[in-house]
GROMACS .gro file of C-alpha atoms in nm:
model
  272
    1MET     CA    1   1.049   0.039   1.325
    2THR     CA    2   1.092   0.322   1.079
    3ALA     CA    3   0.990   0.675   1.172
    4HIS     CA    4   0.697   0.811   0.976
    5HIS     CA    5   0.779   1.136   0.797
    6THR     CA    6   0.544   1.365   0.608
    7LEU     CA    7   0.620   1.437   0.243
    8GLU     CA    8   0.415   1.681   0.040
    9ALA     CA    9   0.427   1.909  -0.263
   10THR     CA   10   0.245   2.241  -0.267
   11GLY     CA   11   0.194   2.459  -0.573
   12LEU     CA   12   0.475   2.270  -0.745
   13THR     CA   13   0.572   2.379  -1.097
   14LEU     CA   14   0.855   2.198  -1.276
   15GLY     CA   15   1.004   2.207  -1.622
   16TYR     CA   16   1.304   2.202  -1.851
   17ARG     CA   17   1.411   2.513  -2.043
   18ASP     CA   18   1.093   2.659  -2.196
   19ARG     CA   19   0.875   2.350  -2.134
   20THR     CA   20   0.655   2.319  -1.824
   21VAL     CA   21   0.599   1.955  -1.723
   22ILE     CA   22   0.431   1.985  -1.382
   23ASP     CA   23   0.202   2.283  -1.324
   24ASP     CA   24   0.084   2.403  -0.982
   25LEU     CA   25   0.064   2.050  -0.840
   26ASP     CA   26  -0.043   1.968  -0.485
   27LEU     CA   27   0.027   1.621  -0.347
   28ASP     CA   28   0.032   1.457  -0.003
   29ILE     CA   29   0.212   1.124   0.040
   30PRO     CA   30   0.047   0.908   0.310
   31PRO     CA   31   0.311   0.823   0.575
   32GLY     CA   32   0.384   0.455   0.623
   33ALA     CA   33   0.198   0.351   0.307
   34ILE     CA   34   0.283   0.240  -0.046
   35THR     CA   35   0.195   0.500  -0.308
   36ALA     CA   36   0.201   0.426  -0.682
   37ILE     CA   37   0.210   0.711  -0.933
   38VAL     CA   38   0.062   0.632  -1.273
   39GLY     CA   39   0.008   0.828  -1.591
   40ALA     CA   40   0.075   0.835  -1.962
   41ASN     CA   41   0.427   0.866  -2.101
   42ALA     CA   42   0.582   1.214  -2.061
   43CYS     CA   43   0.315   1.328  -1.814
   44GLY     CA   44   0.576   1.424  -1.554
   45LYS     CA   45   0.592   1.123  -1.320
   46SER     CA   46   0.972   1.094  -1.325
   47THR     CA   47   1.011   1.472  -1.311
   48LEU     CA   48   0.796   1.479  -0.999
   49LEU     CA   49   1.008   1.212  -0.828
   50ARG     CA   50   1.329   1.398  -0.919
   51SER     CA   51   1.201   1.714  -0.755
   52MET     CA   52   1.077   1.530  -0.445
   53SER     CA   53   1.429   1.394  -0.397
   54ARG     CA   54   1.596   1.735  -0.451
   55LEU     CA   55   1.749   1.652  -0.790
   56LEU     CA   56   1.539   1.913  -0.971
   57SER     CA   57   1.465   2.258  -0.831
   58PRO     CA   58   1.109   2.386  -0.871
   59ARG     CA   59   1.018   2.689  -1.075
   60ALA     CA   60   0.747   2.759  -0.820
   61GLY     CA   61   0.608   2.591  -0.511
   62GLN     CA   62   0.795   2.358  -0.281
   63VAL     CA   63   0.847   2.002  -0.162
   64LEU     CA   64   0.827   1.964   0.215
   65LEU     CA   65   0.969   1.685   0.430
   66ASP     CA   66   0.835   1.715   0.783
   67GLY     CA   67   0.751   2.075   0.700
   68ARG     CA   68   1.102   2.163   0.576
   69GLU     CA   69   1.187   2.244   0.215
   70VAL     CA   70   1.392   1.954   0.081
   71HIS     CA   71   1.587   2.189  -0.147
   72ARG     CA   72   1.714   2.374   0.162
   73MET     CA   73   1.812   2.064   0.359
   74PRO     CA   74   2.176   1.944   0.374
   75ALA     CA   75   2.218   1.670   0.113
   76LYS     CA   76   2.357   1.411   0.352
   77LYS     CA   77   2.084   1.466   0.611
   78LEU     CA   78   1.817   1.427   0.344
   79ALA     CA   79   1.985   1.110   0.213
   80ARG     CA   80   1.959   0.949   0.559
   81GLN     CA   81   1.582   0.995   0.549
   82LEU     CA   82   1.489   0.971   0.182
   83GLY     CA   83   1.633   0.742  -0.085
   84LEU     CA   84   1.582   0.748  -0.461
   85LEU     CA   85   1.619   0.483  -0.729
   86PRO     CA   86   1.609   0.690  -1.050
   87GLN     CA   87   1.517   0.569  -1.393
   88SER     CA   88   1.814   0.421  -1.586
   89PRO     CA   89   2.090   0.490  -1.329
   90VAL     CA   90   2.452   0.466  -1.449
   91ALA     CA   91   2.719   0.273  -1.255
   92PRO     CA   92   3.089   0.371  -1.255
   93GLU     CA   93   3.283   0.163  -1.506
   94GLY     CA   94   3.431  -0.156  -1.364
   95ILE     CA   95   3.264  -0.132  -1.021
   96THR     CA   96   3.164  -0.456  -0.853
   97VAL     CA   97   2.816  -0.528  -0.729
   98ALA     CA   98   2.923  -0.525  -0.363
   99ASP     CA   99   3.098  -0.190  -0.404
  100LEU     CA  100   2.798  -0.036  -0.578
  101VAL     CA  101   2.554  -0.156  -0.314
  102GLY     CA  102   2.800  -0.034  -0.049
  103ARG     CA  103   2.758   0.319  -0.182
  104GLY     CA  104   2.413   0.310  -0.033
  105ARG     CA  105   2.585   0.339   0.304
  106ASN     CA  106   2.755   0.670   0.218
  107PRO     CA  107   2.494   0.890   0.392
  108HIS     CA  108   2.565   0.703   0.717
  109GLN     CA  109   2.940   0.769   0.702
  110GLY     CA  110   3.084   1.064   0.890
  111MET     CA  111   3.408   1.242   0.801
  112LEU     CA  112   3.606   1.030   1.046
  113SER     CA  113   3.395   0.716   1.065
  114ARG     CA  114   3.509   0.389   0.911
  115TRP     CA  115   3.324   0.105   0.744
  116SER     CA  116   3.159  -0.097   1.017
  117VAL     CA  117   3.013  -0.439   1.086
  118GLU     CA  118   2.671  -0.274   1.064
  119ASP     CA  119   2.753  -0.154   0.713
  120ASP     CA  120   2.856  -0.506   0.609
  121ALA     CA  121   2.532  -0.643   0.750
  122ALA     CA  122   2.320  -0.382   0.571
  123VAL     CA  123   2.483  -0.459   0.234
  124ALA     CA  124   2.449  -0.836   0.282
  125ALA     CA  125   2.085  -0.804   0.384
  126ALA     CA  126   2.007  -0.581   0.085
  127LEU     CA  127   2.170  -0.825  -0.157
  128ALA     CA  128   1.991  -1.119   0.002
  129ALA     CA  129   1.657  -0.941  -0.020
  130THR     CA  130   1.687  -0.908  -0.399
  131ASP     CA  131   1.838  -1.256  -0.447
  132SER     CA  132   2.167  -1.097  -0.559
  133LEU     CA  133   2.423  -1.236  -0.310
  134ALA     CA  134   2.574  -1.461  -0.578
  135LEU     CA  135   2.647  -1.149  -0.786
  136ALA     CA  136   2.844  -0.967  -0.515
  137ASP     CA  137   3.190  -1.011  -0.669
  138ARG     CA  138   3.088  -0.960  -1.030
  139SER     CA  139   3.132  -0.641  -1.228
  140VAL     CA  140   2.810  -0.450  -1.281
  141ASP     CA  141   2.912  -0.413  -1.647
  142GLU     CA  142   2.873  -0.790  -1.695
  143LEU     CA  143   2.517  -0.815  -1.568
  144SER     CA  144   2.196  -0.849  -1.764
  145GLY     CA  145   1.942  -0.568  -1.748
  146GLY     CA  146   1.731  -0.757  -1.496
  147GLN     CA  147   2.027  -0.843  -1.274
  148ARG     CA  148   2.145  -0.483  -1.285
  149GLN     CA  149   1.803  -0.355  -1.180
  150ARG     CA  150   1.798  -0.588  -0.881
  151VAL     CA  151   2.144  -0.461  -0.780
  152TRP     CA  152   2.031  -0.098  -0.800
  153ILE     CA  153   1.735  -0.181  -0.580
  154SER     CA  154   1.979  -0.347  -0.338
  155MET     CA  155   2.174  -0.021  -0.318
  156ALA     CA  156   1.856   0.170  -0.237
  157LEU     CA  157   1.769  -0.084   0.034
  158ALA     CA  158   2.119  -0.064   0.184
  159GLN     CA  159   2.063   0.309   0.236
  160GLN     CA  160   1.799   0.212   0.497
  161THR     CA  161   1.592   0.527   0.467
  162ASP     CA  162   1.249   0.592   0.613
  163LEU     CA  163   1.117   0.701   0.272
  164LEU     CA  164   1.202   0.529  -0.055
  165LEU     CA  165   1.124   0.672  -0.399
  166LEU     CA  166   1.154   0.434  -0.694
  167ASP     CA  167   1.115   0.533  -1.059
  168GLU     CA  168   0.992   0.226  -1.248
  169PRO     CA  169   1.160  -0.032  -1.021
  170THR     CA  170   1.035  -0.323  -1.235
  171THR     CA  171   1.203  -0.201  -1.556
  172PHE     CA  172   1.397  -0.477  -1.740
  173LEU     CA  173   1.254  -0.746  -1.512
  174ASP     CA  174   1.056  -1.047  -1.631
  175VAL     CA  175   0.715  -1.095  -1.478
  176ALA     CA  176   0.838  -1.332  -1.205
  177HIS     CA  177   1.101  -1.084  -1.088
  178GLN     CA  178   0.853  -0.794  -1.112
  179VAL     CA  179   0.626  -0.971  -0.865
  180GLU     CA  180   0.926  -1.066  -0.649
  181ILE     CA  181   1.048  -0.706  -0.625
  182LEU     CA  182   0.701  -0.570  -0.550
  183ASP     CA  183   0.651  -0.838  -0.285
  184LEU     CA  184   0.985  -0.729  -0.138
  185LEU     CA  185   0.869  -0.367  -0.120
  186VAL     CA  186   0.548  -0.474   0.056
  187ASP     CA  187   0.759  -0.673   0.305
  188LEU     CA  188   0.975  -0.365   0.363
  189ASN     CA  189   0.666  -0.157   0.424
  190ASN     CA  190   0.506  -0.416   0.654
  191ASP     CA  191   0.821  -0.501   0.853
  192ARG     CA  192   0.982  -0.157   0.885
  193GLY     CA  193   0.698   0.081   0.807
  194THR     CA  194   0.897   0.233   0.521
  195THR     CA  195   0.701   0.487   0.320
  196ILE     CA  196   0.733   0.386  -0.045
  197VAL     CA  197   0.654   0.597  -0.350
  198MET     CA  198   0.698   0.432  -0.689
  199VAL     CA  199   0.624   0.511  -1.050
  200LEU     CA  200   0.474   0.209  -1.226
  201HIS     CA  201   0.364   0.157  -1.586
  202ASP     CA  202   0.166  -0.158  -1.521
  203LEU     CA  203  -0.170  -0.038  -1.394
  204ASN     CA  204  -0.276  -0.378  -1.265
  205LEU     CA  205   0.041  -0.419  -1.059
  206ALA     CA  206  -0.005  -0.065  -0.927
  207ALA     CA  207  -0.362  -0.145  -0.822
  208ARG     CA  208  -0.258  -0.474  -0.662
  209TYR     CA  209   0.041  -0.351  -0.460
  210ALA     CA  210  -0.033   0.012  -0.370
  211ASP     CA  211  -0.232   0.140  -0.075
  212HIS     CA  212  -0.263   0.479  -0.243
  213LEU     CA  213  -0.283   0.560  -0.615
  214VAL     CA  214  -0.202   0.895  -0.778
  215ALA     CA  215  -0.296   0.949  -1.143
  216ILE     CA  216  -0.111   1.233  -1.318
  217ALA     CA  217  -0.247   1.404  -1.630
  218ASP     CA  218  -0.170   1.738  -1.794
  219GLY     CA  219   0.093   1.816  -1.532
  220ARG     CA  220  -0.144   1.788  -1.237
  221VAL     CA  221  -0.300   1.530  -1.009
  222HIS     CA  222  -0.605   1.400  -1.196
  223CYS     CA  223  -0.720   1.196  -0.895
  224ALA     CA  224  -0.576   1.028  -0.586
  225GLY     CA  225  -0.703   0.778  -0.331
  226THR     CA  226  -0.730   0.407  -0.269
  227PRO     CA  227  -0.712   0.175  -0.573
  228GLY     CA  228  -1.086   0.116  -0.542
  229GLU     CA  229  -1.154   0.489  -0.555
  230VAL     CA  230  -0.910   0.579  -0.833
  231PHE     CA  231  -0.896   0.279  -1.063
  232THR     CA  232  -1.205   0.318  -1.280
  233SER     CA  233  -1.270   0.292  -1.652
  234ASP     CA  234  -1.336   0.666  -1.656
  235MET     CA  235  -0.992   0.736  -1.505
  236VAL     CA  236  -0.817   0.508  -1.754
  237ARG     CA  237  -0.998   0.675  -2.042
  238ALA     CA  238  -0.924   1.027  -1.918
  239VAL     CA  239  -0.558   0.970  -1.825
  240PHE     CA  240  -0.450   0.717  -2.088
  241GLY     CA  241  -0.706   0.759  -2.366
  242LEU     CA  242  -0.787   0.389  -2.343
  243ASP     CA  243  -1.124   0.219  -2.329
  244CYS     CA  244  -1.127  -0.065  -2.081
  245ARG     CA  245  -1.333  -0.274  -1.846
  246VAL     CA  246  -1.246  -0.274  -1.476
  247ILE     CA  247  -1.342  -0.584  -1.279
  248GLU     CA  248  -1.250  -0.726  -0.940
  249ASP     CA  249  -0.926  -0.923  -0.942
  250PRO     CA  250  -1.027  -1.273  -0.824
  251THR     CA  251  -0.687  -1.318  -0.658
  252SER     CA  252  -0.640  -0.990  -0.470
  253GLY     CA  253  -0.988  -0.839  -0.463
  254ARG     CA  254  -0.834  -0.522  -0.608
  255PRO     CA  255  -0.942  -0.356  -0.937
  256LEU     CA  256  -0.824  -0.531  -1.254
  257MET     CA  257  -0.812  -0.348  -1.587
  258LEU     CA  258  -0.900  -0.530  -1.911
  259PRO     CA  259  -0.810  -0.314  -2.213
  260LEU     CA  260  -1.055  -0.300  -2.502
  261GLY     CA  261  -0.854  -0.284  -2.823
  262ARG     CA  262  -0.975  -0.329  -3.178
  263HIS     CA  263  -0.877  -0.695  -3.180
  264GLY     CA  264  -0.897  -0.988  -2.938
  265VAL     CA  265  -1.234  -0.881  -2.801
  266ARG     CA  266  -1.547  -1.094  -2.832
  267VAL     CA  267  -1.817  -0.937  -3.045
  268SER     CA  268  -2.067  -0.972  -2.760
  269ASP     CA  269  -1.838  -0.758  -2.540
  270THR     CA  270  -1.841  -0.467  -2.785
  271ALA     CA  271  -2.203  -0.482  -2.892
  272GLY     CA  272  -2.426  -0.197  -2.786
   0.00000   0.00000   0.00000
């Protein structure tokens, strides 16, 4: 089983040049759970994930992993505990799928250690988990957007970290593969206890698959808690500026958001 680590942000302020994106944010990630971060475009979700994985240094505050500042930890040690699938990653030109996924094993390689049977097994298992074994010998350049996304997720799985951060892991995937990937992450959480933090745009998928929801607005945490606590019509209106109706999903029992646009709504639903 995976070890449960604590991950938190305290007083975190992030930005680019003269623009502040995240302002004095406090956030605790529940160990051993699946957390989904939601919010409107450009609210700072991806920026927050970048800082939590040490890719972006804070202007103020800190990110703590087991009480230690991640920006002061050796990169390789951090990479053995925390993995990141960023938004729109770029693969080296001409690299094969197997070689790219194999790079997920780099944090486990010492200066004198060689590629091992365990490394082969980790890569094969990661490719199998995303239904990508048949792609192993192909060039990443030749793949469709959906295939490429599954391969990147395979690389993150091959890293075999206790914490996994994913920035929009269902990007480029059709609805069947979105559900497949999210089911895979739930399996990973259930079987290994991996703490998963993911940014999702689809609110209904976030409510269905997450144990813990975090809604970001105006550079801060607007609210956080279970889907039942967070996912309300008031939250959707405040965070996304969208009127909606929230009902119980008949399949999962979780909240289900029905947007109320200007069209496609019965007159009786908008009366009064």
